[in-house]
Coordinates of N, CA and C in Angstrom, one line a residue:
M535 N 90.2 42.0 39.6 CA 90.6 40.5 39.2 C 89.8 39.6 40.0
T536 N 89.2 38.6 39.5 CA 88.7 37.7 40.4 C 89.7 36.5 41.0
A537 N 89.3 35.8 41.9 CA 90.3 34.8 42.3 C 90.6 33.8 41.3
S538 N 89.7 33.3 40.5 CA 89.9 32.4 39.4 C 90.8 32.9 38.4
N539 N 90.8 34.3 38.2 CA 91.6 34.9 37.1 C 93.0 35.1 37.5
A540 N 93.1 35.4 39.1 CA 94.3 35.4 39.5 C 95.1 34.1 39.6
M541 N 94.5 33.1 39.6 CA 95.2 31.6 39.5 C 95.5 31.2 38.2
R542 N 95.0 31.8 37.0 CA 95.1 31.6 35.9 C 96.7 31.7 35.1
A543 N 97.1 30.8 34.4 CA 98.4 30.9 33.9 C 98.4 30.6 32.3
E544 N 99.2 31.1 31.6 CA 99.3 30.8 30.2 C 100.6 30.4 30.0
F545 N 100.8 29.5 28.9 CA 102.0 28.7 28.6 C 102.3 29.0 27.0
S546 N 103.4 29.1 26.7 CA 103.7 29.0 25.1 C 105.1 28.0 25.1
L547 N 104.8 26.9 25.0 CA 105.7 25.7 25.0 C 106.3 25.5 23.7
G548 N 107.7 25.7 23.4 CA 108.3 25.4 22.2 C 109.4 24.3 22.3
G549 N 110.1 24.3 21.6 CA 111.5 23.3 21.7 C 110.8 21.9 21.7
E550 N 111.7 21.1 22.5 CA 111.4 19.6 22.8 C 110.2 19.4 23.4
I551 N 109.9 20.4 24.4 CA 108.3 20.1 25.2 C 107.2 20.1 24.1
G552 N 107.6 21.4 23.4 CA 106.4 21.8 22.4 C 106.3 20.5 21.5
R553 N 107.4 20.2 20.9 CA 107.5 18.8 19.8 C 106.7 18.0 20.6
R554 N 106.8 17.6 21.7 CA 106.6 16.2 22.4 C 104.8 16.6 22.5
L555 N 104.6 17.6 23.1 CA 103.0 17.9 23.0 C 102.4 17.8 21.7
G556 N 103.0 18.2 20.9 CA 102.5 18.2 19.3 C 102.3 16.6 19.0
A557 N 103.4 15.9 19.2 CA 103.5 14.5 18.7 C 102.4 13.7 19.7
V558 N 102.2 14.0 21.0 CA 101.1 13.2 21.8 C 99.9 13.7 21.2
T559 N 99.4 14.9 20.7 CA 98.2 15.4 20.3 C 97.7 14.8 18.9
E560 N 99.1 14.6 18.1 CA 98.6 14.1 16.9 C 98.6 12.8 16.8
Q561 N 99.4 11.9 17.6 CA 99.3 10.7 17.4 C 98.7 9.7 18.4
W562 N 98.2 10.4 19.4 CA 97.3 9.8 20.6 C 96.1 10.6 20.6
I563 N 96.0 11.8 20.9 CA 94.8 12.4 21.3 C 93.6 12.3 19.8
Y564 N 94.0 12.6 19.0 CA 93.2 12.8 17.8 C 92.9 11.4 17.3
P565 N 93.7 10.3 17.4 CA 93.1 9.2 16.8 C 92.6 8.2 17.8
A566 N 92.9 8.4 19.0 CA 92.5 7.5 20.0 C 91.0 7.0 20.1
P567 N 90.0 7.8 20.1 CA 88.5 7.6 20.1 C 88.1 6.9 18.8
F568 N 88.9 6.8 17.5 CA 88.6 6.2 16.5 C 89.5 4.9 16.2
A569 N 90.4 4.8 16.8 CA 91.2 3.6 17.0 C 90.7 2.8 18.0
N570 N 90.2 3.2 19.2 CA 89.3 2.5 20.1 C 88.1 2.7 20.2
P571 N 87.1 2.5 19.4 CA 85.7 3.3 19.5 C 85.2 2.6 20.9
G572 N 85.7 1.6 21.5 CA 84.9 1.2 22.5 C 85.0 1.9 23.6
M573 N 85.9 2.9 23.6 CA 86.0 4.0 24.6 C 84.6 4.7 25.0
L574 N 84.1 4.9 23.9 CA 82.7 5.3 24.1 C 81.4 4.5 24.0
E575 N 81.7 3.6 23.0 CA 80.6 2.6 22.6 C 80.3 1.6 23.6
M576 N 81.0 1.5 24.9 CA 80.5 0.9 25.9 C 79.5 1.4 26.7
F577 N 79.4 2.6 26.5 CA 78.5 3.3 27.4 C 76.9 3.2 26.6
R578 N 77.2 3.0 25.1 CA 76.0 3.0 24.3 C 75.4 1.6 24.4
Y579 N 76.2 0.8 24.5 CA 75.6 -0.8 24.6 C 75.8 -1.6 25.9
R580 N 75.6 -0.6 26.9 CA 75.7 -1.2 28.4 C 74.7 -2.2 28.6
D581 N 73.5 -1.9 28.3 CA 72.5 -3.1 28.6 C 72.0 -3.9 27.5
R582 N 73.0 -3.9 26.5 CA 72.7 -4.8 25.4 C 73.3 -6.5 25.9
R583 N 72.4 -7.4 25.4 CA 72.9 -8.9 25.6 C 73.2 -9.3 24.6
P584 N 74.0 -10.5 24.5 CA 74.8 -10.8 25.6 C 75.8 -9.8 26.2
Y585 N 76.1 -9.7 27.4 CA 76.8 -8.7 28.1 C 78.2 -8.9 27.6
V586 N 78.9 -7.9 27.3 CA 80.4 -8.0 26.6 C 81.2 -8.1 28.1
P587 N 82.2 -8.8 28.0 CA 83.1 -8.8 29.3 C 83.9 -7.7 29.0
M588 N 84.1 -7.1 30.5 CA 85.0 -6.0 30.3 C 86.0 -6.0 31.6
V589 N 87.1 -5.2 31.6 CA 87.8 -5.0 32.6 C 87.3 -4.3 33.7
S590 N 87.5 -4.3 34.8 CA 87.0 -3.8 35.8 C 87.0 -2.2 35.8
W591 N 87.9 -1.7 35.4 CA 88.2 -0.3 35.3 C 87.8 0.4 33.7
A592 N 86.9 -0.4 33.1 CA 86.7 0.1 31.9 C 85.9 1.3 31.7
G593 N 84.9 1.6 32.6 CA 84.2 2.9 32.6 C 85.2 4.1 32.9
E594 N 86.4 3.9 33.5 CA 87.5 5.0 33.5 C 88.1 5.6 32.1
F595 N 87.9 4.9 31.3 CA 88.7 5.2 30.0 C 88.3 6.7 29.3
A596 N 87.0 6.9 29.2 CA 86.5 8.0 28.6 C 87.1 9.4 29.4
G597 N 86.8 9.2 30.5 CA 86.9 10.3 31.5 C 88.5 10.6 31.6
K598 N 89.3 9.5 31.7 CA 90.6 9.9 32.3 C 91.3 10.5 30.6
Y599 N 90.7 9.9 29.5 CA 91.2 10.4 28.1 C 90.9 11.8 28.0
L600 N 89.5 12.3 28.5 CA 89.2 13.4 28.4 C 90.0 14.4 29.4
T601 N 90.3 14.0 30.5 CA 91.0 14.8 31.7 C 92.5 15.1 31.0
H602 N 93.1 13.9 30.2 CA 94.4 14.1 29.5 C 94.4 15.1 28.6
T603 N 93.3 15.2 27.7 CA 93.4 15.7 26.5 C 93.2 17.5 26.9
V604 N 92.0 17.5 28.0 CA 92.1 18.9 28.4 C 93.2 19.8 29.0
Q605 N 94.1 18.8 29.6 CA 95.4 19.2 30.2 C 96.3 19.5 29.3
I606 N 96.4 18.6 28.2 CA 97.2 19.1 26.9 C 96.7 20.3 26.3
Y607 N 95.4 20.6 26.1 CA 95.0 21.9 25.5 C 95.4 22.9 26.2
R608 N 95.3 23.0 27.8 CA 95.7 24.1 28.6 C 97.1 24.3 28.4
L609 N 98.0 23.4 28.0 CA 99.4 23.6 28.0 C 99.6 24.1 26.5
S610 N 98.9 23.7 25.5 CA 99.2 24.0 24.2 C 97.7 24.0 23.2
P611 N 97.0 25.2 23.6 CA 95.9 25.4 23.0 C 95.8 25.7 21.7
S612 N 94.7 25.1 21.1 CA 94.3 25.2 19.6 C 93.2 25.1 19.1
E613 N 92.7 25.9 18.1 CA 91.4 25.6 17.7 C 90.9 24.4 17.2
K614 N 91.6 23.6 16.6 CA 91.4 22.3 16.1 C 91.4 21.3 17.5
L615 N 92.2 21.5 18.5 CA 92.1 20.4 19.7 C 90.9 21.0 20.3
A616 N 90.5 22.4 20.4 CA 89.3 22.5 21.1 C 88.0 22.1 20.5
K617 N 87.8 22.0 19.0 CA 87.0 21.3 18.4 C 86.7 19.9 18.6
H618 N 88.1 19.2 18.6 CA 88.1 17.7 18.7 C 87.5 17.5 20.3
I619 N 87.9 18.4 21.3 CA 87.5 17.9 22.6 C 86.0 18.2 22.9
A620 N 85.5 19.4 22.0 CA 84.1 19.6 22.1 C 83.3 18.6 21.7
W621 N 83.9 17.9 20.2 CA 83.3 16.9 19.7 C 83.1 15.7 20.8
F622 N 84.1 15.3 21.5 CA 84.3 14.3 22.3 C 83.2 14.3 23.3
V623 N 83.3 15.4 24.2 CA 82.5 15.9 25.2 C 81.0 15.8 24.8
G624 N 80.8 16.3 23.5 CA 79.4 16.0 22.9 C 79.0 14.6 22.9
E625 N 79.8 13.7 22.2 CA 79.4 12.3 22.1 C 79.3 11.7 23.4
F626 N 80.4 11.8 24.6 CA 80.4 11.5 26.0 C 79.2 11.7 26.5
I627 N 78.6 13.0 26.6 CA 77.4 13.1 27.7 C 76.1 12.8 26.7
A628 N 76.1 12.6 25.3 CA 75.0 12.2 24.7 C 74.7 10.6 25.5
L629 N 75.7 10.0 25.7 CA 75.6 8.6 26.3 C 75.0 8.5 27.7
Q630 N 75.0 9.6 28.5 CA 74.4 9.5 29.7 C 73.1 9.0 29.8
A631 N 72.8 8.2 30.7 CA 71.2 7.7 30.8 C 70.5 8.7 31.5
E632 N 69.2 8.5 31.1 CA 68.3 9.6 31.6 C 68.2 9.8 33.0
D633 N 68.6 8.6 33.9 CA 68.8 8.7 35.4 C 70.4 9.3 35.8
G634 N 71.0 9.8 34.9 CA 72.1 10.6 35.2 C 73.5 9.5 35.2
Y635 N 73.3 8.3 35.1 CA 74.5 7.5 35.2 C 75.1 7.4 33.7
L636 N 76.6 7.4 34.1 CA 77.5 7.5 33.0 C 78.5 6.7 33.2
G637 N 78.2 5.4 33.0 CA 79.1 4.4 33.3 C 78.8 3.3 32.1
P638 N 79.3 2.1 32.2 CA 79.3 1.1 31.1 C 78.5 0.0 31.6
W639 N 78.1 -0.2 32.8 CA 77.6 -1.5 33.4 C 76.1 -1.6 33.2
P640 N 75.5 -2.7 33.0 CA 74.0 -3.1 32.8 C 73.2 -2.5 34.0
K641 N 72.1 -1.8 33.7 CA 71.0 -1.1 34.6 C 71.1 -1.8 35.9
A642 N 70.7 -3.0 35.9 CA 70.5 -3.8 37.2 C 71.6 -3.7 38.2
W643 N 72.9 -3.3 37.5 CA 74.2 -3.4 38.3 C 74.7 -2.1 38.5
R644 N 74.1 -1.0 38.2 CA 75.0 0.2 38.1 C 75.2 0.7 39.7
L645 N 76.4 1.2 39.7 CA 77.0 1.7 41.1 C 76.8 0.5 42.0
R646 N 76.9 -0.9 41.7 CA 77.2 -1.7 42.5 C 78.1 -2.8 42.1
K647 N 78.2 -4.0 42.8 CA 79.3 -4.6 42.8 C 79.0 -6.0 41.8
A648 N 80.0 -6.4 41.1 CA 79.7 -7.6 40.3 C 78.7 -7.8 39.4
P649 N 78.7 -7.0 38.3 CA 77.7 -7.5 37.4 C 78.0 -8.7 36.5
P650 N 77.1 -9.2 35.8 CA 77.6 -10.4 35.0 C 78.8 -10.4 34.1
N651 N 79.2 -9.1 33.7 CA 80.4 -9.2 32.6 C 81.5 -8.5 33.4
C652 N 81.6 -8.9 34.4 CA 83.0 -8.3 35.3 C 82.8 -8.5 36.7
P653 N 83.8 -9.2 37.2 CA 83.9 -9.8 38.5 C 83.7 -8.7 39.4
D654 N 84.3 -7.4 39.0 CA 84.5 -6.5 40.3 C 84.9 -5.2 39.7
P655 N 83.8 -4.5 39.3 CA 83.7 -3.2 38.7 C 84.2 -2.0 39.8
W656 N 84.7 -0.9 39.0 CA 85.1 0.2 39.9 C 84.2 1.5 39.2
D657 N 83.0 1.3 39.4 CA 82.0 2.3 38.8 C 82.0 3.5 39.4
A658 N 82.2 3.7 40.8 CA 82.2 5.0 41.1 C 83.6 5.7 40.7
L659 N 84.6 4.8 40.7 CA 85.9 5.5 39.9 C 85.9 5.8 38.7
G660 N 85.1 5.1 38.0 CA 84.7 5.5 36.5 C 83.9 7.0 36.4
H661 N 82.8 7.1 37.5 CA 82.2 8.3 37.6 C 83.2 9.4 38.0
Y662 N 84.0 9.1 38.8 CA 84.8 10.2 39.1 C 85.8 10.8 38.1
H663 N 86.3 9.7 37.3 CA 87.0 10.4 36.2 C 86.2 11.0 35.1
A664 N 85.0 10.8 35.0 CA 84.0 11.5 33.9 C 83.9 12.8 34.6
M665 N 83.4 12.8 35.8 CA 83.3 14.1 36.4 C 84.5 14.9 36.4
V666 N 85.3 14.3 36.6 CA 86.9 15.4 36.8 C 87.0 16.0 35.0
G667 N 87.0 15.1 34.1 CA 87.0 15.6 32.8 C 86.2 16.5 32.4
L668 N 84.9 16.3 32.7 CA 83.9 17.1 32.3 C 84.0 18.6 33.0
L669 N 84.3 18.4 34.3 CA 84.6 19.7 35.0 C 85.7 20.5 34.7
I670 N 86.7 19.7 34.2 CA 87.9 21.1 33.9 C 87.7 21.1 32.5
W671 N 86.9 20.4 31.7 CA 86.5 21.2 30.3 C 85.7 22.3 30.7
H672 N 84.7 22.1 31.4 CA 83.8 23.1 31.8 C 84.6 24.4 32.2
E673 N 85.7 24.3 33.3 CA 86.4 25.4 33.7 C 87.2 26.2 32.6
T674 N 87.6 25.3 31.7 CA 88.7 25.6 30.6 C 87.7 26.2 29.4
S675 N 86.7 25.9 28.9 CA 86.0 26.4 27.8 C 84.6 27.2 28.3
G676 N 84.2 26.9 29.3 CA 83.0 27.6 29.6 C 81.6 26.6 29.2
D677 N 81.8 25.6 28.8 CA 80.9 24.7 28.2 C 79.8 24.4 29.0
R678 N 78.7 24.9 29.2 CA 77.7 24.7 30.3 C 77.2 23.4 30.2
A679 N 77.1 22.4 28.9 CA 76.7 21.0 28.5 C 77.6 20.2 29.4
S680 N 78.8 20.4 29.4 CA 79.5 19.6 30.3 C 79.6 19.7 31.8
L681 N 79.2 20.9 32.3 CA 79.1 21.0 33.6 C 77.4 20.4 33.9
E682 N 76.4 20.6 33.2 CA 75.3 19.9 33.5 C 75.4 18.4 33.5

């Protein structure tokens, strides 16, 4: 048994906790990227002018959503949820810039302070959340693309 297998746990949650996990999955996880397409689209249009005004933490949304979704999957796995996460990850990593940047800010201001569309971006934190989400998906699924 490897160290990673020794630390692995499996859950089968039913009752009220299982019901709530199911409700969160059906009412938040599945609809969120479609109800809020900007969660991913901000990465696609980061260099488009005129620049869209954004909140400082805009770049964190996709990574935090992914982390949350993978954690729910770990508690209550299903093939449908795995497919949804794989779809989201595919969309997300397709938006990574050629230089490796995975944030919403215009090229001239990447990982720097104060782009023209936000007074105080938290770009490094956005990258942190993206990396955590992609890493735990890789650890959970073995998906190589999410690690690369």
